[in-house]
Coordinates of C-alpha atoms in Angstrom, one line a residue:
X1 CA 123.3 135.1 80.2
X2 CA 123.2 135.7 76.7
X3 CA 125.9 137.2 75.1
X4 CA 125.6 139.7 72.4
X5 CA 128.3 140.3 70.1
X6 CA 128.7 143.9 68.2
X7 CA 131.1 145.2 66.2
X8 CA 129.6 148.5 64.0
X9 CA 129.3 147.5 60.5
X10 CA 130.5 144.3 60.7
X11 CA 128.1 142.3 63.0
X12 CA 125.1 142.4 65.3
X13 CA 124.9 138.5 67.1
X14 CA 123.1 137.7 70.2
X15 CA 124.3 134.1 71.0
X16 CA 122.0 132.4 73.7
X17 CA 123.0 129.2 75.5
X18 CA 121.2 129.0 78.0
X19 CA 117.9 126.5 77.9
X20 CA 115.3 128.9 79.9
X21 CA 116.3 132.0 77.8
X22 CA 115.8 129.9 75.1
X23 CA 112.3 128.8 76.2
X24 CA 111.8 132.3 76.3
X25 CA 112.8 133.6 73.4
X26 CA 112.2 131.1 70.2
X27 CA 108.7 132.0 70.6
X28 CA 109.2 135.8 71.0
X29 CA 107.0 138.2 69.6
X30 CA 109.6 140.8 68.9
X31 CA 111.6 138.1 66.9
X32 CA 111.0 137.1 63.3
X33 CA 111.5 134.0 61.0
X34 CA 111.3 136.4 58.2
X35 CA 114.7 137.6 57.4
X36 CA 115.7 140.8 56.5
X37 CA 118.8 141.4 54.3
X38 CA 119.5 144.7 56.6
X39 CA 121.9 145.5 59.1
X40 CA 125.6 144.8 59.5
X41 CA 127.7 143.3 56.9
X42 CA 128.0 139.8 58.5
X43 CA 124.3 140.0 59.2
X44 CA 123.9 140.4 55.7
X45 CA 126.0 137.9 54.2
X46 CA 124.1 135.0 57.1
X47 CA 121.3 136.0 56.1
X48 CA 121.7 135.6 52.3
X49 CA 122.6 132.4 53.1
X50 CA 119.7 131.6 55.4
X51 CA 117.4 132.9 52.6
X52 CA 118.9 130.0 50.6
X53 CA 118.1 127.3 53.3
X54 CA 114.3 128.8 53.8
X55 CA 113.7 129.4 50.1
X56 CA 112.8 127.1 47.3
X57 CA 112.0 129.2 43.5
X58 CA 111.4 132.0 46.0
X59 CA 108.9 130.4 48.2
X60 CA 109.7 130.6 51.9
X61 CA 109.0 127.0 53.1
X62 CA 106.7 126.1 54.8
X63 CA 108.4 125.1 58.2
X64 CA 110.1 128.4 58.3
X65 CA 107.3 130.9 57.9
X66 CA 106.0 133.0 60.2
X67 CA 103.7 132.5 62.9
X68 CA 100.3 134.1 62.0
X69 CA 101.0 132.8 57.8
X70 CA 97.5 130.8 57.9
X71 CA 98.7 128.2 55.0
X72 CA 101.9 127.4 57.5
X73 CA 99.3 126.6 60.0
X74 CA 97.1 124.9 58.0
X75 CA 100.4 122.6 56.9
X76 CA 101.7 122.3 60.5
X77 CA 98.2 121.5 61.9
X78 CA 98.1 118.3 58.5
X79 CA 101.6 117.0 58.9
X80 CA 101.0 116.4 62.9
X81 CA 97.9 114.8 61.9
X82 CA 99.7 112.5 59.7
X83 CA 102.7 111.6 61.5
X84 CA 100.7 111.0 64.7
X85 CA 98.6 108.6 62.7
X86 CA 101.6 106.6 61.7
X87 CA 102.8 106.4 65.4
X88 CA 99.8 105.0 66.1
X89 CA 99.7 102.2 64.1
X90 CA 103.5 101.2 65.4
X91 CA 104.2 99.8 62.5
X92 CA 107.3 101.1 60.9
X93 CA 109.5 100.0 57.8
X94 CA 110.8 96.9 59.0
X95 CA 113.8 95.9 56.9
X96 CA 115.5 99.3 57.7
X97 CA 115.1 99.4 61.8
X98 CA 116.4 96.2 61.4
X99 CA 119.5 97.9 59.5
X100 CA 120.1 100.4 61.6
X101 CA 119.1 98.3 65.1
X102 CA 122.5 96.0 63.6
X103 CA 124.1 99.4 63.4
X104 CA 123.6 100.0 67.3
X105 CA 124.1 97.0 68.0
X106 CA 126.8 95.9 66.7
X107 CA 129.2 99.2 65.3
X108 CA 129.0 96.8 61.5
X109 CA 128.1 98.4 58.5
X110 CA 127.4 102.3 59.1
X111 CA 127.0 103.3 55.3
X112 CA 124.1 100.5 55.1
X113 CA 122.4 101.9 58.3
X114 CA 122.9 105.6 56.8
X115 CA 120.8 104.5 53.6
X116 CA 118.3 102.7 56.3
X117 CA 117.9 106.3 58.2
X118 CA 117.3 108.2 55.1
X119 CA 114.9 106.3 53.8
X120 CA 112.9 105.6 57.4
X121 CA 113.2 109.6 57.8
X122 CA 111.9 110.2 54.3
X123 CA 109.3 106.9 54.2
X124 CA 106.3 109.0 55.2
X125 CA 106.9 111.2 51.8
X126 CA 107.6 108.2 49.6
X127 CA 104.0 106.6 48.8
X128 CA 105.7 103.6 50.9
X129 CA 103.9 104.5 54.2
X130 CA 101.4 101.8 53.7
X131 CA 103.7 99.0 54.2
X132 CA 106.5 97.7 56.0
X133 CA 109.8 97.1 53.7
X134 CA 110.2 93.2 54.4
X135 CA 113.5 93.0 52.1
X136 CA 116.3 95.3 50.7
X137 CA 114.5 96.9 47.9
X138 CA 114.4 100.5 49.9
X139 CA 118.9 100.6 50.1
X140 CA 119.4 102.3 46.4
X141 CA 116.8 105.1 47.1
X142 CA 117.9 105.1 50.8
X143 CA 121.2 105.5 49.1
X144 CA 120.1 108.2 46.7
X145 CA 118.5 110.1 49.5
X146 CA 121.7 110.1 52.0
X147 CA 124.3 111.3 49.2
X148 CA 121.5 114.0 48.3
X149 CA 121.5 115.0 51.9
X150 CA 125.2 115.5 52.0
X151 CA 125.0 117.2 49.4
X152 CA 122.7 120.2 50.5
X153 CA 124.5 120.2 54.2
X154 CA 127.6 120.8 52.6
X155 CA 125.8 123.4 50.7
X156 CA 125.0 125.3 53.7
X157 CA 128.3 125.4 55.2
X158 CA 129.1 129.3 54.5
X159 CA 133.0 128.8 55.2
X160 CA 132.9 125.7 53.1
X161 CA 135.2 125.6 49.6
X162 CA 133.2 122.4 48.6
X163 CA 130.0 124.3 49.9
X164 CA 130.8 127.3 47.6
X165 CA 131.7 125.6 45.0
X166 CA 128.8 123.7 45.5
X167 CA 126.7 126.7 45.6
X168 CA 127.8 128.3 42.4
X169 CA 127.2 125.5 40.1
X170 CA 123.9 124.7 41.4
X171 CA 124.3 121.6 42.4
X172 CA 122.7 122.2 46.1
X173 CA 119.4 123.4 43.9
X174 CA 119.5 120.2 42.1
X175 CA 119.6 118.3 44.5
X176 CA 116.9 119.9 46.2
X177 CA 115.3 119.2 42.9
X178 CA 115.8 115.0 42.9
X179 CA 114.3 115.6 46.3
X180 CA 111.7 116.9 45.8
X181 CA 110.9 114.5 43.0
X182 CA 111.3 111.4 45.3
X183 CA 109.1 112.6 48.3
X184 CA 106.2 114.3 45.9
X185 CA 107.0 117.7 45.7
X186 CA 106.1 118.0 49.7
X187 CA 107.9 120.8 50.8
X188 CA 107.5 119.0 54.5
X189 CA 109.2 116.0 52.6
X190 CA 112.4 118.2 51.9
X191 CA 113.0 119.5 55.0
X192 CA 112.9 115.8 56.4
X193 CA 115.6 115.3 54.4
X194 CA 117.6 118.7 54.3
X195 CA 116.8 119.1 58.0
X196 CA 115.6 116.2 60.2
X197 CA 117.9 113.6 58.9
X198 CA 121.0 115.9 60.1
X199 CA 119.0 115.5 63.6
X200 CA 118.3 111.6 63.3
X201 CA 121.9 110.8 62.3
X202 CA 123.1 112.5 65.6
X203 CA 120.6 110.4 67.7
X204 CA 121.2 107.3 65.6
X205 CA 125.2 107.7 66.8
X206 CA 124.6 108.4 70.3
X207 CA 122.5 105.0 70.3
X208 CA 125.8 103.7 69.1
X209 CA 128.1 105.2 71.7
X210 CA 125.8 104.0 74.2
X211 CA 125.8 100.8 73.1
X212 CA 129.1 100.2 72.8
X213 CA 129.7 101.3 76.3
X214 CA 128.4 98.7 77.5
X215 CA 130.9 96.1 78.1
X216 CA 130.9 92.5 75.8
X217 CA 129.2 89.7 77.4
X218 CA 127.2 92.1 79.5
X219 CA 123.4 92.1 78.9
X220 CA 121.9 95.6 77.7
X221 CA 119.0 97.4 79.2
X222 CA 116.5 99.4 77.6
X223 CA 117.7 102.0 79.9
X224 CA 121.0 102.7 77.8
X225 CA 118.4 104.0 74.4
X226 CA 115.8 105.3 76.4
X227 CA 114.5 108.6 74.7
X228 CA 116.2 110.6 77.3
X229 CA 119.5 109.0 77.0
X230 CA 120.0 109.7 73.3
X231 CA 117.6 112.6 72.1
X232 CA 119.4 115.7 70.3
X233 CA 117.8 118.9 69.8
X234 CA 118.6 121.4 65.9
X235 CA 122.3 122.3 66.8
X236 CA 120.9 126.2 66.5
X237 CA 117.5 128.1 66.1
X238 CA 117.9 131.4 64.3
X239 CA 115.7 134.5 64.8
X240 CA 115.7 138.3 63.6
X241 CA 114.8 141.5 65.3
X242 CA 113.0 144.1 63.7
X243 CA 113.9 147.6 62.5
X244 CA 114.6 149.4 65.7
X245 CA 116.1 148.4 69.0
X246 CA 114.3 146.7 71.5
X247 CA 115.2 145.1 74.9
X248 CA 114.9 141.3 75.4
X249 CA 114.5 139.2 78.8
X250 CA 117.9 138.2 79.9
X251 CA 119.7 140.2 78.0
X252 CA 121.7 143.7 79.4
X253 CA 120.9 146.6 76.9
X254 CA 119.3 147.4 73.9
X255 CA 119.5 145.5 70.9
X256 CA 120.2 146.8 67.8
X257 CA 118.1 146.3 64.9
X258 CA 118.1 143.6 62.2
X259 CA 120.3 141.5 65.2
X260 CA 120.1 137.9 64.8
X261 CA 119.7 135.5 67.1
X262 CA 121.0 132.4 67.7
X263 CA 119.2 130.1 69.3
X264 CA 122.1 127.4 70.2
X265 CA 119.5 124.4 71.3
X266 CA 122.0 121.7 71.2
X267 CA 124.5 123.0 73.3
X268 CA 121.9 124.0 76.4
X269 CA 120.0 120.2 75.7
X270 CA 120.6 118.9 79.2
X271 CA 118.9 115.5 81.3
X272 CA 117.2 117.8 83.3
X273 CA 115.0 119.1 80.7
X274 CA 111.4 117.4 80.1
X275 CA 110.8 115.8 76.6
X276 CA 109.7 117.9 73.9
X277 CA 112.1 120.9 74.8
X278 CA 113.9 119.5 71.5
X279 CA 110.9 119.9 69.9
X280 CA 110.2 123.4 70.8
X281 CA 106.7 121.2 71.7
X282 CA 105.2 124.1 74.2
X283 CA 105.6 126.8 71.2
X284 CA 103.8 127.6 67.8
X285 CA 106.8 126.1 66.0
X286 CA 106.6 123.0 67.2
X287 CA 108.2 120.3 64.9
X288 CA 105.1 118.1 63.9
X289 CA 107.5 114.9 63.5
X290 CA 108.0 114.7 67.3
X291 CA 106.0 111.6 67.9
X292 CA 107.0 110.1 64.7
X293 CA 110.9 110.5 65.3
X294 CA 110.4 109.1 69.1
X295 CA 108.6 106.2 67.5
X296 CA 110.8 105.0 65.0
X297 CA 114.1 105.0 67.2
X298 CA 112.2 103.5 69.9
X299 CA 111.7 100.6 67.5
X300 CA 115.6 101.2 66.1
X301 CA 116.3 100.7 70.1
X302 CA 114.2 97.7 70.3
X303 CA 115.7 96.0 67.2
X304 CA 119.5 97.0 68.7
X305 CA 118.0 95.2 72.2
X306 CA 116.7 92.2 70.7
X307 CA 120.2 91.3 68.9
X308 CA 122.4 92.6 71.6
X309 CA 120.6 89.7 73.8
X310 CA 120.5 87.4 70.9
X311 CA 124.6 87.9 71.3
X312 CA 125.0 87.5 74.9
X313 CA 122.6 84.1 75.5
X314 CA 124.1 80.9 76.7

């Protein structure tokens, strides 16, 4: 049951765990991705920094606007376009799955495989798509691109010293800036990133775990990084409701306006639920990378396999 957390003037918070609310309501008509700096105190001070995450010069980007905003459709409808295309052709940047499949494999050199993540994560956005990196040119802009990524998630931190500090030098919008310049002013490129790299990390870590569960001398199984085994979902999904109080399925009561909802995917991610629910795949805000992600850890996975048997041969 979703649990809604009220206190008058201070805060208005539905907090929903539970996978088949969530189904239900990241899609919600009564719910917006537009944020509205009205309501409680708490509310307002979230979503001041939300509008900081969604915004760049002003511009609401483009993953994060609404549903009927025709140029967000025309953007989501090109990037799957172009990401499917690349998982297609299989071929991926070889020099860093190789990186990070050493990374799984064997626990060695985790700042190395970091660079490798970024820069497979922001390789689409980088005028490097065409090829496969066959040496170790990509590591000081895979380099660049993770310390920049630290950078802005520190950023976002609200209770964060270093974030605020952070915040009111502008350091987070430079960042954003070098970005930017690196993936060609794509907006789609900066929320790879800001955004999916935070995701890919998490994956690329459980790969390790699982790996290094399996005991030494042992041979591994494709089974162990199946998608399945090591898929991650955004850690929360954040919607509004409007200007007066409405009811919402599983919840008990009204809800006031200008609540905000959190949408805690991570937590209600489970084994039982069919691929794509990380993706909010069923839904209009489906995340156009989905076959693209899937792709390149399946060949991270196949990389970590291949040395992990290399190891263990008589």
């Amino acid at each position: 049951m979703a649990r809604l957390i009220r206190v008058p003037h201070l805060a208005s918070l539905l907090v929903v765990t539970c996978a088949r609310e969530i189904d239900d309501l990241i899609a919600h008509p009564s719910l917006a991705r537009a944020f509205a700096r009205k309501g409680p105190l708490l509310n307002r001070l979230l979503v001041a920094g939300l509008d900081r995450q969604f915004r760049h010069h002003g511009d609401v980007l483009p993953a994060f606007r609404p549903k009927e905003d025709p140029s967000r459709v025309a953007a989501q409808r090109q990037l799957f376009a172009r990401l499917d295309a690349l998982s297609e052709r299989g071929v991926w940047p070889s020099a860093p799955v190789t990186e990070m499949g050493r990374y799984v494999a064997t626990g060695a050199d985790r700042r190395n495989a970091e660079a490798a993540l970024a820069y497979a994560v922001a390789w689409p956005f980088i005028g490097s798509a065409s090829a496969s990196t066959e040496d170790d040119a990509y590591k000081p802009l895979g380099r660049h691109l993770w310390r920049l990524h630290r950078r802005t998630a520190l950023a976002r931190e609200p209770a964060s010293p270093r974030g605020l500090a952070l915040r009111l030098a502008g350091l987070d919008r430079r960042a954003r800036a070098t970005i930017l310049d690196h993936v060609g002013g794509d907006l789609y490129g900066l929320h790879a990133v800001e955004i999916t790299l935070a995701n890919a990390r998490t994956i690329l870590e459980a790969m390790r775990e699982a790996m290094s569960g399996i005991p030494e001398g042992a041979p591994a199984t494709g089974a162990s990084l199946a998608w399945a085994a090591i898929r991650t979902a955004p850690e929360r999904v954040v919607r509004q409701t409007g200007a007066t109080s409405l009811t919402l399925p599983g919840v008990d009561g009204r809800i006031p306006p200008h609540t905000l909802v959190l949408l805690q995917m991570r937590r209600s991610l489970g084994p039982d639920l069919a691929s794509g629910y990380e993706f909010a795949s069923r839904h209009w805000s489906a995340c156009p990378a989905r076959r693209f992600v899937m792709g390149l850890f399946t060949a991270v996975a196949e990389a970590a396999l291949a040395l992990k048997s290399a190891e263990v041969a008589p």
